[in-house]
Amino acid sequence: MCRARPAPAQRAANVSSGARRAEPGRRNVARVTAAVSCRARTEPITPLRRGLVDYRTAWDEQRAHAAARADGAGPDVLMLLEHPSVYTAGRRTREHEKPMDGTPVVDVDRGGKITWHGPGQLVGYPIVGLADPIDVVDYVRRLEEALIVVCTELGVSCGRVDGRSGVWLAADGGRPERKIAAIGVRVQRGVTLHGFSLNCDPDLTEFDRIVPCGITDAGVTSLTAELGRPVRVAEVIDQVTAAVLDALDGVLPVSQHVLAPAPGNTAAGLALHLHPALR
């Protein structure tokens, strides 16, 4: 389990009863006495907004930050960006799940299967050192919680589906369960890499060439598709940044948010494993 400690002074003050006054962009949390952080450090995470960045360029930057953090020479950071259109395949991807038309795919070292990144999708890469004993599932649940809260605040009812990672909408009106945010992570030398993607206003037809996350009985959606209006990355990036920082430091506690599974739901999502160096 992650350890309990006070949140950074500039992030959240301890209170014994009632609700604290929310900082700009933050939410009120009642009766907080100590934040349960999953991070090894108390210094605040540094958000880095990168705009539109080539996937391999961002991957190189991730690894540079991770190496510096593991060596004790760099801070915890949260990279926030968009990618030009690209398909990335996690370690569990099968060949039949990739595009059949020869579209290039970048094989990566995260968990999970294949997904698409592109304009209109907010991608976040938290590069943070986790507290001992490392709990990767807890870390993923915190990322989910942050994205669930943001989507809910925008008016999209969503949650978790048992056995599947990410953020989902329930099946309704003849539509299957739909994933609105995906998560795929790696932990090496106690430091996280890769992260999450939130579909704001992307071209959802790009997912038609693949089996997203290896799941055949569900769909993919976006904030724009669900709300019936354009929702740009710029509209949500502040909320997502605040929610992720709060979730990792325990200011935003993890709740259940479990959706009832659709009939016949048997597909599995992301399998979470520790990197061999951590075992």
Coordinates of C-alpha atoms in Angstrom, one line a residue, residues 72-270:
G72 CA 17.8 11.3 -7.7
A73 CA 18.7 14.1 -10.1
G74 CA 15.3 15.1 -11.3
P75 CA 11.8 16.0 -10.0
D76 CA 8.5 14.2 -10.4
V77 CA 6.9 15.6 -13.6
L78 CA 3.6 15.4 -15.4
M79 CA 4.0 15.7 -19.2
L80 CA 0.8 16.9 -20.9
L81 CA 0.6 16.9 -24.7
E82 CA -1.0 15.8 -27.9
H83 CA 0.5 13.5 -30.6
P84 CA 0.3 13.6 -34.4
S85 CA -1.7 10.5 -35.5
V86 CA 0.1 7.3 -34.4
Y87 CA -0.7 3.8 -33.3
T88 CA 1.2 2.3 -30.4
A89 CA 1.2 -1.3 -29.4
G90 CA 1.9 -2.5 -25.8
R91 CA 3.6 -5.8 -25.0
R92 CA 0.4 -7.9 -25.1
T93 CA -0.7 -6.8 -28.6
R94 CA -1.4 -9.6 -31.0
E95 CA -0.8 -9.2 -34.7
H96 CA -4.4 -9.5 -35.7
E97 CA -5.2 -6.5 -33.5
K98 CA -2.9 -4.2 -35.5
P99 CA -4.0 -2.4 -38.7
M100 CA -4.3 -4.7 -41.6
D101 CA -3.5 -2.1 -44.3
G102 CA 0.2 -1.7 -43.4
T103 CA -0.2 1.4 -41.3
P104 CA 2.9 1.8 -39.2
V105 CA 2.8 0.9 -35.5
V106 CA 5.2 1.9 -32.8
D107 CA 5.9 -1.0 -30.5
V108 CA 6.3 0.2 -26.9
D109 CA 7.3 -1.2 -23.5
R110 CA 4.1 -0.3 -21.6
G111 CA 1.4 -2.7 -20.5
G112 CA -1.8 -3.2 -22.4
K113 CA -2.4 -3.6 -26.1
I114 CA -2.7 -1.4 -29.1
T115 CA -4.2 2.1 -29.1
W116 CA -4.3 5.3 -31.2
H117 CA -3.0 8.7 -30.3
G118 CA -3.7 11.9 -32.2
P119 CA -4.9 15.5 -32.3
G120 CA -7.9 16.1 -30.1
Q121 CA -6.7 13.6 -27.5
L122 CA -5.1 14.8 -24.3
V123 CA -2.1 12.5 -23.3
G124 CA -0.5 12.6 -19.9
Y125 CA 2.7 11.0 -18.9
P126 CA 3.3 11.2 -15.1
I127 CA 7.0 10.4 -14.4
V128 CA 7.0 9.9 -10.6
G129 CA 8.9 7.9 -8.1
L130 CA 6.5 5.6 -6.2
A131 CA 6.6 5.0 -2.5
D132 CA 7.6 1.6 -1.1
P133 CA 6.1 -0.9 -1.2
I134 CA 5.2 -0.2 -4.8
D135 CA 1.5 -0.7 -5.7
V136 CA 1.0 -0.4 -9.4
V137 CA -2.7 -1.2 -9.3
D138 CA -3.3 1.6 -6.7
Y139 CA -1.4 4.0 -9.0
V140 CA -3.6 3.1 -12.0
R141 CA -6.7 3.5 -9.9
R142 CA -5.6 7.0 -9.0
L143 CA -5.2 8.0 -12.6
E144 CA -8.7 6.6 -13.4
E145 CA -10.1 8.5 -10.4
A146 CA -8.7 11.8 -11.7
L147 CA -10.2 11.3 -15.2
I148 CA -13.5 10.0 -13.9
V149 CA -13.9 13.2 -11.8
V150 CA -13.0 15.5 -14.7
C151 CA -15.5 13.7 -17.0
T152 CA -18.2 13.8 -14.4
E153 CA -17.7 17.4 -13.7
L154 CA -18.2 18.1 -17.4
G155 CA -21.4 16.2 -17.4
V156 CA -20.4 12.7 -18.7
S157 CA -21.5 9.9 -16.4
C158 CA -18.7 7.3 -16.3
G159 CA -16.8 4.9 -14.1
R160 CA -14.9 1.6 -14.1
V161 CA -15.7 -1.8 -15.6
D162 CA -14.5 -4.7 -13.5
G163 CA -11.6 -6.4 -15.2
R164 CA -10.8 -3.5 -17.5
S165 CA -8.6 -0.5 -17.0
G166 CA -9.5 3.0 -18.0
V167 CA -12.6 5.1 -17.8
W168 CA -15.9 3.8 -19.3
L169 CA -19.4 4.7 -20.1
A170 CA -22.2 2.2 -19.4
A171 CA -24.0 0.4 -22.3
D172 CA -27.2 2.2 -23.1
G173 CA -29.7 2.8 -25.8
G174 CA -28.4 -0.1 -27.9
R175 CA -24.8 1.2 -27.6
P176 CA -22.1 -1.0 -26.0
E177 CA -19.8 0.0 -23.2
R178 CA -17.6 2.8 -24.4
K179 CA -14.1 3.8 -23.3
I180 CA -13.4 7.5 -23.1
A181 CA -10.0 7.3 -21.4
A182 CA -7.2 4.7 -21.7
I183 CA -4.3 3.9 -19.3
G184 CA -1.1 2.0 -20.0
V185 CA 1.9 2.2 -17.7
R186 CA 5.3 0.9 -17.0
V187 CA 7.3 1.0 -13.7
Q188 CA 11.0 0.7 -13.8
R189 CA 13.5 1.4 -11.0
G190 CA 10.5 2.6 -9.0
V191 CA 9.6 5.3 -11.5
T192 CA 6.5 5.4 -13.6
L193 CA 6.4 5.9 -17.4
H194 CA 3.7 6.2 -20.0
G195 CA 0.3 7.1 -18.6
F196 CA -3.2 8.0 -19.8
S197 CA -5.1 9.4 -22.8
L198 CA -8.4 11.3 -22.6
N199 CA -10.5 11.5 -25.8
C200 CA -11.6 15.1 -26.0
D201 CA -12.3 15.9 -29.7
P202 CA -10.4 13.3 -31.8
D203 CA -11.2 11.7 -35.1
L204 CA -12.7 8.5 -33.6
T205 CA -12.6 6.8 -37.0
E206 CA -8.9 6.3 -36.5
F207 CA -9.8 3.5 -34.0
D208 CA -11.6 1.6 -36.7
R209 CA -8.3 0.2 -38.1
I210 CA -7.5 -1.6 -34.9
V211 CA -9.0 -3.6 -32.0
P212 CA -8.5 -0.9 -29.4
C213 CA -6.9 -2.3 -26.2
G214 CA -7.7 -5.7 -27.6
I215 CA -11.3 -5.4 -26.6
T216 CA -13.8 -6.6 -29.3
D217 CA -17.2 -6.2 -27.5
A218 CA -17.0 -2.5 -26.6
G219 CA -16.6 0.9 -28.3
V220 CA -14.6 4.1 -28.0
T221 CA -16.1 7.5 -27.4
S222 CA -15.1 11.1 -26.7
L223 CA -16.2 14.1 -24.6
T224 CA -17.4 15.8 -27.8
A225 CA -19.4 12.7 -28.9
E226 CA -21.1 12.4 -25.5
L227 CA -21.8 16.0 -24.8
G228 CA -22.9 16.9 -28.4
R229 CA -20.6 19.9 -28.5
P230 CA -16.9 20.5 -29.3
V231 CA -14.7 19.9 -26.2
R232 CA -11.1 20.9 -27.0
V233 CA -8.0 19.8 -25.2
A234 CA -7.5 23.4 -24.1
E235 CA -10.8 23.3 -22.3
V236 CA -9.9 20.4 -20.0
I237 CA -6.2 20.5 -19.5
D238 CA -6.3 22.6 -16.4
Q239 CA -8.9 20.3 -14.8
V240 CA -7.0 17.2 -15.7
T241 CA -3.7 18.6 -14.4
A242 CA -5.3 19.5 -11.0
A243 CA -7.1 16.2 -10.7
V244 CA -4.1 14.1 -11.5
L245 CA -1.9 16.0 -9.0
D246 CA -4.6 15.7 -6.4
A247 CA -5.1 12.0 -7.0
L248 CA -1.4 11.1 -6.8
D249 CA -1.0 13.0 -3.6
G250 CA -4.1 11.6 -2.1
V251 CA -6.0 14.9 -1.9
L252 CA -8.5 13.3 -4.2
P253 CA -9.4 9.9 -2.7
V254 CA -10.2 6.8 -4.9
S255 CA -13.9 5.8 -5.0
Q256 CA -15.6 2.8 -6.5
H257 CA -17.5 4.2 -9.6
V258 CA -18.1 0.7 -10.8
L259 CA -20.4 0.4 -13.8
A260 CA -22.6 -2.7 -14.1
P261 CA -21.0 -5.0 -16.8
A262 CA -22.8 -5.4 -20.1
P263 CA -24.3 -8.8 -20.8
G264 CA -21.7 -11.2 -22.2
N265 CA -18.7 -9.0 -21.1
T266 CA -15.8 -11.4 -21.0
A267 CA -12.9 -9.5 -22.5
A268 CA -10.0 -8.5 -20.3
G269 CA -8.2 -5.2 -20.4
L270 CA -4.8 -4.1 -19.2

